[in-house]
Amino acid sequence: MKRFVVLLTVVMMIAAIFVGCGPAKPAKPNIGITIYKFDDNFMSIVRNNIDKLAKDQGDKLDYSIQDGQGDQAKQNDLIDQFLTKGAKSLALNMVEPASASVVIGKAQAKKVPIVFFNREPDAAEMAKYANAYYVGAKAQQSGTYEGELVAEYWKATPTADKNKDGKLQYVMLLGDPANTDAKYRTEFSIKAVEAAGIKVDKLAEDTAMWQTGEAQNKMQAWLSKFGDKIEVVFANNDAMSIGAINALKAAGYFKGNKYMPVVGVDAIPEALDAIEQGTLLGTVLNDAKRQGKATFDLAWTLAQGKPAATDVAPLADAANNANPAGKYIWVPYVKVTKENYKSFK
Ligand code: BGC
Ligand code: CA
């Protein structure tokens, strides 16, 4: 028995040597992906789409998706780790897009391409690195669509002007000011209302940082201050439109003829439900599926050392892709109301 154990040990050692000396497997392309904060409704949908597409590559790809936790210093550490581990491309949803220059410097030193997505760095920074790309949607367009939804409602609804002063009194829930989406949605939604010939009167605006809970608190405070002086609620995204609706429901709205029009952006599943229930007037589809796909496809193409232009150009929406160099992929927004919400479920 003892001899057998010795023999077996020797055989195993020899086998181990052979395995160790076998032909080295070629390293798989490795992609480092990070999201500004996992705790974000819309970005969770984008993240799951990217994750699924990456998984579909099976053995061909190594990848890692990490949480920036809303902290740029932490996210920089993650990016350093990706680069140390030999990432062949990076897909980055920046906590602070203004910090893109630091990240670009790091990646450029190692010749690693970057696909930024959803939180857009400055064009000047983007221009500094030929291998920096951006996948996103034109926030101006989403703002315009939100404003148009409100203008259509206002014109079709004689009772919308509750105090009959000929002006639209509104409150505005803002997203994270570090994200230009927040700035443009605020600006362009109101511009579209005014372009339709409607006079506006801003009662209040404040940031709820894209979040339901914060939006609910802000809306509750505005309701106790202004009550029915508020004629329309604009939210820069649906996590916040849902927060506003929660506060409105608690204050007795959406029963009998107590109504308040609320508009948002994203068309997350909760928002589509709210349209169905009649609590959300409308929203704007922020296409998480196409943005996730465009981000992954581009990062994967680049990780394999292929040129972006050939593989990725067909993905870009020709009419929306204003950048001839192909550094930007713009995914279009779509207006969503009770007329068409079912097709987005
Ligand atoms: C979405 C928000 C999201 C934000 C994250 C925006 O485009 O509309 O819901 O919180 O991106 O950066
Ligand atoms: Ca009024």
Coordinates of C-alpha atoms and ligand atoms in Angstrom, one line a residue:
M1 CA 0.0 0.0 0.0
K2 CA 2.8 2.4 1.0
R3 CA 4.6 1.6 -2.2
F4 CA 1.5 2.3 -4.2
V5 CA 1.0 5.7 -2.5
V6 CA 4.7 6.6 -3.3
L7 CA 4.2 5.4 -6.9
L8 CA 1.0 7.4 -7.3
T9 CA 2.7 10.5 -5.9
V10 CA 5.5 10.2 -8.4
V11 CA 3.1 9.7 -11.3
M12 CA 1.1 12.8 -10.2
M13 CA 4.3 14.9 -9.9
I14 CA 5.4 13.9 -13.4
A15 CA 1.9 14.6 -14.8
A16 CA 2.0 18.0 -13.1
I17 CA 5.3 18.8 -14.8
F18 CA 3.9 17.9 -18.2
V19 CA 0.8 20.0 -17.6
G20 CA 3.0 22.9 -16.6
C21 CA 5.1 22.6 -19.7
G22 CA 2.1 22.3 -22.1
P23 CA 1.7 24.9 -24.9
A24 CA 0.9 28.3 -23.3
K25 CA -2.7 29.2 -24.0
P26 CA -3.0 32.6 -25.8
A27 CA -4.3 35.2 -23.3
K28 CA -7.9 36.1 -23.9
P29 CA -8.9 39.7 -24.6
N30 CA -9.8 41.3 -21.3
I31 CA -12.2 44.2 -20.9
G32 CA -12.5 46.4 -17.8
I33 CA -16.0 47.9 -17.3
T34 CA -17.1 50.2 -14.6
I35 CA -20.5 51.9 -13.8
Y36 CA -20.6 55.2 -11.9
K37 CA -22.9 53.7 -9.3
F38 CA -24.6 50.3 -9.3
D39 CA -27.4 51.8 -7.3
D40 CA -29.0 53.7 -10.3
N41 CA -32.2 52.3 -11.9
F42 CA -31.4 53.2 -15.5
M43 CA -27.7 52.2 -15.3
S44 CA -28.6 48.9 -13.8
I45 CA -30.5 48.1 -17.0
V46 CA -27.6 49.2 -19.2
R47 CA -25.2 47.2 -17.0
N48 CA -27.3 44.0 -17.2
N49 CA -27.4 44.3 -21.0
I50 CA -23.6 44.7 -21.2
D51 CA -23.2 41.8 -18.8
K52 CA -25.4 39.5 -20.9
L53 CA -23.6 40.3 -24.2
A54 CA -20.2 39.8 -22.5
K55 CA -21.4 36.4 -21.1
D56 CA -22.5 35.4 -24.6
Q57 CA -18.9 35.5 -25.7
G58 CA -18.3 32.6 -23.4
D59 CA -14.6 31.5 -23.2
K60 CA -13.4 34.0 -25.8
L61 CA -13.5 36.9 -23.4
D62 CA -12.4 37.8 -19.9
Y63 CA -14.2 40.8 -18.4
S64 CA -15.0 42.5 -15.2
I65 CA -17.8 44.9 -14.3
Q66 CA -17.1 47.0 -11.2
D67 CA -19.1 49.5 -9.1
G68 CA -17.6 53.1 -8.9
Q69 CA -19.8 53.6 -5.9
G70 CA -20.3 57.3 -6.8
D71 CA -16.7 57.9 -5.8
Q72 CA -14.2 59.0 -8.5
A73 CA -11.1 58.1 -6.4
K74 CA -12.5 54.6 -6.0
Q75 CA -13.2 54.4 -9.7
N76 CA -9.7 55.5 -10.5
D77 CA -8.4 52.6 -8.4
L78 CA -10.6 50.2 -10.3
I79 CA -9.3 51.5 -13.6
D80 CA -5.7 51.2 -12.4
Q81 CA -6.4 47.6 -11.6
F82 CA -7.9 46.9 -15.0
L83 CA -4.8 48.3 -16.6
T84 CA -2.5 46.3 -14.4
K85 CA -4.3 43.2 -15.3
G86 CA -3.7 43.9 -18.9
A87 CA -7.1 45.1 -20.1
K88 CA -7.3 45.4 -23.9
S89 CA -10.1 48.0 -23.7
L90 CA -12.0 49.9 -21.1
A91 CA -15.8 50.7 -21.0
L92 CA -16.2 53.6 -18.6
N93 CA -19.3 55.3 -17.1
M94 CA -17.5 58.0 -15.2
V95 CA -18.5 59.1 -11.8
E96 CA -17.1 62.6 -12.6
P97 CA -16.9 63.1 -16.3
A98 CA -14.7 66.1 -15.6
S99 CA -12.0 63.6 -14.4
A100 CA -11.8 62.0 -17.9
S101 CA -8.4 63.6 -18.6
V102 CA -6.7 61.7 -15.8
V103 CA -8.2 58.4 -17.0
I104 CA -7.4 59.2 -20.7
G105 CA -3.7 59.8 -19.7
K106 CA -3.5 56.4 -17.9
A107 CA -5.0 54.5 -20.8
Q108 CA -3.1 56.3 -23.5
A109 CA 0.2 55.5 -21.8
K110 CA -0.7 51.8 -22.2
K111 CA -2.3 52.3 -25.7
V112 CA -5.6 51.0 -24.3
P113 CA -8.8 52.2 -26.1
I114 CA -11.6 53.7 -24.0
V115 CA -15.4 53.6 -24.7
F116 CA -17.0 56.2 -22.4
F117 CA -20.8 55.8 -22.1
N118 CA -23.8 57.6 -20.6
R119 CA -21.7 60.3 -18.8
E120 CA -20.1 62.4 -21.5
P121 CA -16.6 63.8 -21.1
D122 CA -15.7 67.2 -22.5
A123 CA -15.3 67.3 -26.3
A124 CA -11.8 68.8 -25.8
E125 CA -10.7 65.9 -23.7
M126 CA -12.2 63.4 -26.1
A127 CA -10.3 65.0 -29.0
K128 CA -6.9 64.5 -27.2
Y129 CA -7.0 60.7 -27.6
A130 CA -7.7 59.1 -31.0
N131 CA -8.8 55.9 -29.2
A132 CA -11.4 57.5 -27.0
Y133 CA -15.1 56.9 -28.0
Y134 CA -18.5 57.9 -26.6
V135 CA -21.8 56.0 -26.6
G136 CA -24.8 58.0 -25.4
A137 CA -27.9 59.9 -26.4
K138 CA -28.4 63.5 -27.1
A139 CA -29.8 64.9 -23.9
Q140 CA -31.1 68.0 -25.7
Q141 CA -33.5 65.7 -27.7
S142 CA -34.9 64.1 -24.5
G143 CA -35.5 67.6 -23.1
T144 CA -37.3 68.7 -26.2
Y145 CA -39.5 65.6 -26.2
E146 CA -40.5 66.1 -22.6
G147 CA -41.4 69.7 -23.3
E148 CA -43.5 68.7 -26.3
L149 CA -45.4 66.2 -24.3
V150 CA -46.3 68.9 -21.8
A151 CA -47.2 71.4 -24.5
E152 CA -49.5 68.9 -26.2
Y153 CA -51.2 68.2 -22.9
W154 CA -51.6 71.9 -22.1
K155 CA -53.2 72.7 -25.4
A156 CA -55.6 69.8 -25.3
T157 CA -56.6 70.3 -21.6
P158 CA -58.6 73.5 -20.8
T159 CA -58.4 72.8 -17.1
A160 CA -54.7 72.5 -17.1
D161 CA -54.2 76.2 -16.2
K162 CA -55.6 75.8 -12.7
N163 CA -55.3 79.4 -11.6
K164 CA -56.4 80.7 -15.0
D165 CA -53.5 83.2 -15.3
G166 CA -52.5 82.1 -18.8
K167 CA -49.1 80.7 -17.5
L168 CA -47.9 77.3 -16.8
Q169 CA -46.6 77.0 -13.2
Y170 CA -44.1 74.2 -12.8
V171 CA -41.6 72.5 -10.6
M172 CA -38.4 70.7 -11.9
L173 CA -36.6 67.7 -10.4
L174 CA -33.0 67.8 -11.5
G175 CA -30.5 64.9 -11.9
D176 CA -26.9 64.9 -10.8
P177 CA -25.3 68.2 -11.9
A178 CA -22.1 66.2 -12.8
N179 CA -24.1 64.7 -15.7
T180 CA -24.8 67.0 -18.7
D181 CA -28.1 65.1 -19.3
A182 CA -29.5 66.9 -16.2
K183 CA -28.5 70.3 -17.5
Y184 CA -29.8 69.8 -21.1
R185 CA -33.1 68.2 -20.1
T186 CA -33.9 71.1 -17.8
E187 CA -33.0 73.7 -20.4
F188 CA -34.5 72.1 -23.5
S189 CA -37.8 70.9 -21.9
I190 CA -38.7 74.5 -21.0
K191 CA -37.5 75.8 -24.4
A192 CA -39.9 73.4 -26.1
V193 CA -42.8 74.5 -24.0
E194 CA -42.0 78.2 -24.8
A195 CA -41.5 77.4 -28.5
A196 CA -45.1 76.1 -28.5
G197 CA -46.2 79.6 -27.4
I198 CA -46.8 78.8 -23.7
K199 CA -45.7 81.2 -21.0
V200 CA -44.0 79.5 -18.0
D201 CA -43.5 80.4 -14.4
K202 CA -41.0 78.3 -12.4
L203 CA -42.1 77.7 -8.8
A204 CA -39.1 75.6 -7.8
E205 CA -36.3 73.5 -9.0
D206 CA -33.8 71.3 -7.1
T207 CA -31.7 68.3 -7.6
A208 CA -32.8 64.9 -6.4
M209 CA -29.6 63.3 -7.8
W210 CA -31.6 60.9 -10.2
Q211 CA -33.1 59.1 -7.1
T212 CA -36.7 58.1 -6.2
G213 CA -36.4 58.7 -2.5
E214 CA -34.9 62.2 -2.8
A215 CA -37.5 63.2 -5.4
Q216 CA -40.3 62.0 -3.2
N217 CA -39.0 64.2 -0.3
K218 CA -38.6 67.3 -2.5
M219 CA -42.0 66.8 -4.1
Q220 CA -43.6 66.4 -0.7
A221 CA -42.0 69.7 0.5
W222 CA -43.2 71.5 -2.7
L223 CA -46.7 70.2 -2.2
S224 CA -46.9 71.5 1.3
K225 CA -45.5 74.9 0.1
F226 CA -47.4 75.3 -3.2
G227 CA -50.2 72.7 -3.3
D228 CA -52.3 73.1 -6.4
K229 CA -50.4 76.2 -7.5
I230 CA -48.2 73.5 -9.2
E231 CA -49.6 72.8 -12.7
V232 CA -46.9 70.5 -14.1
V233 CA -44.0 68.4 -12.7
F234 CA -40.9 67.9 -14.8
A235 CA -38.4 65.2 -13.8
N236 CA -35.0 64.8 -15.5
N237 CA -35.5 61.0 -15.2
D238 CA -38.1 58.3 -14.3
A239 CA -36.5 57.3 -11.0
M240 CA -37.5 60.8 -9.9
S241 CA -40.8 61.0 -11.8
I242 CA -41.8 57.9 -9.8
G243 CA -40.7 59.6 -6.6
A244 CA -42.8 62.6 -7.4
I245 CA -45.8 60.3 -8.2
N246 CA -45.4 58.6 -4.8
A247 CA -45.6 62.0 -3.0
L248 CA -48.6 63.0 -5.1
K249 CA -50.4 59.8 -4.3
A250 CA -49.8 60.3 -0.6
A251 CA -51.3 63.8 -1.0
G252 CA -54.5 62.3 -2.5
Y253 CA -53.7 62.9 -6.2
F254 CA -54.9 60.6 -9.0
K255 CA -58.2 59.9 -7.2
G256 CA -61.4 61.4 -8.5
N257 CA -60.5 64.5 -10.5
K258 CA -57.4 65.4 -8.4
Y259 CA -54.7 65.2 -11.1
M260 CA -51.2 66.4 -11.7
P261 CA -49.3 65.9 -15.0
V262 CA -45.8 64.5 -14.4
V263 CA -43.2 63.8 -17.2
G264 CA -39.9 62.0 -17.0
V265 CA -37.2 60.4 -19.1
D266 CA -35.9 56.8 -19.5
A267 CA -39.1 54.6 -19.9
I268 CA -37.9 52.2 -17.2
P269 CA -40.5 49.4 -16.5
E270 CA -41.9 51.3 -13.4
A271 CA -42.6 54.3 -15.6
L272 CA -44.4 52.2 -18.3
D273 CA -46.6 50.8 -15.5
A274 CA -47.3 54.4 -14.3
I275 CA -48.4 55.4 -17.8
E276 CA -50.7 52.5 -17.8
Q277 CA -52.1 53.5 -14.4
G278 CA -52.5 57.1 -15.6
T279 CA -50.2 58.6 -13.0
L280 CA -47.4 59.4 -15.5
L281 CA -48.4 61.7 -18.4
G282 CA -45.5 60.6 -20.5
T283 CA -41.8 59.8 -20.7
V284 CA -38.9 59.5 -23.2
L285 CA -37.3 56.2 -24.0
N286 CA -33.6 56.3 -23.1
D287 CA -32.7 53.2 -25.0
A288 CA -30.7 51.1 -22.5
K289 CA -30.7 48.1 -24.8
R290 CA -29.1 49.8 -27.8
Q291 CA -26.7 51.9 -25.6
G292 CA -25.6 48.7 -23.8
K293 CA -25.1 46.9 -27.2
A294 CA -23.2 49.8 -28.8
T295 CA -20.9 50.1 -25.8
F296 CA -20.2 46.4 -25.6
D297 CA -19.8 45.8 -29.3
L298 CA -17.3 48.7 -29.6
A299 CA -15.3 47.7 -26.5
W300 CA -15.2 44.1 -27.7
T301 CA -14.1 45.1 -31.3
L302 CA -11.4 47.3 -29.9
A303 CA -10.2 44.6 -27.4
Q304 CA -9.6 42.3 -30.3
G305 CA -7.4 44.9 -31.9
K306 CA -9.9 45.6 -34.7
P307 CA -10.5 49.1 -36.0
A308 CA -13.7 50.7 -34.6
A309 CA -14.8 52.2 -37.9
T310 CA -15.4 49.0 -39.8
D311 CA -17.2 47.0 -37.2
V312 CA -19.1 49.6 -35.3
A313 CA -20.2 52.0 -38.0
P314 CA -23.4 50.0 -38.8
L315 CA -24.4 50.2 -35.2
A316 CA -24.5 54.0 -35.2
D317 CA -27.8 55.6 -36.3
A318 CA -26.6 57.3 -39.4
A319 CA -29.0 60.2 -39.1
N320 CA -28.0 60.8 -35.5
N321 CA -24.3 60.2 -35.7
A322 CA -23.2 63.7 -36.2
N323 CA -19.5 62.8 -35.8
P324 CA -18.0 61.7 -39.1
A325 CA -14.8 60.4 -37.4
G326 CA -17.0 57.8 -35.7
K327 CA -15.9 58.7 -32.2
Y328 CA -19.5 59.2 -31.1
I329 CA -22.4 56.8 -31.3
W330 CA -25.7 58.5 -30.6
V331 CA -28.7 56.4 -29.8
P332 CA -32.0 58.1 -30.5
Y333 CA -34.6 58.9 -27.9
V334 CA -38.3 58.1 -28.5
K335 CA -41.4 59.8 -27.0
V336 CA -43.6 57.5 -24.9
T337 CA -47.2 58.1 -24.0
K338 CA -50.3 56.1 -23.3
E339 CA -50.7 55.7 -27.1
N340 CA -47.5 53.7 -27.6
Y341 CA -46.1 52.6 -24.2
K342 CA -47.1 48.9 -24.8
S343 CA -44.5 48.5 -27.5
F344 CA -41.8 49.3 -25.0
K345 CA -42.8 46.8 -22.3
Ligands
BGC1 C1 -30.5 58.6 -17.1 C2 -30.7 58.6 -15.6 C3 -29.4 58.1 -15.0 C4 -28.2 58.8 -15.5 C5 -26.9 58.2 -14.9 C6 -29.3 59.4 -17.5 O1 -29.1 59.3 -18.9 O2 -31.6 59.2 -17.7 O3 -31.7 57.9 -15.2 O4 -29.5 58.2 -13.6 O5 -28.2 58.8 -16.9 O6 -25.8 58.9 -15.4
CA2 CA -51.4 78.9 -14.4

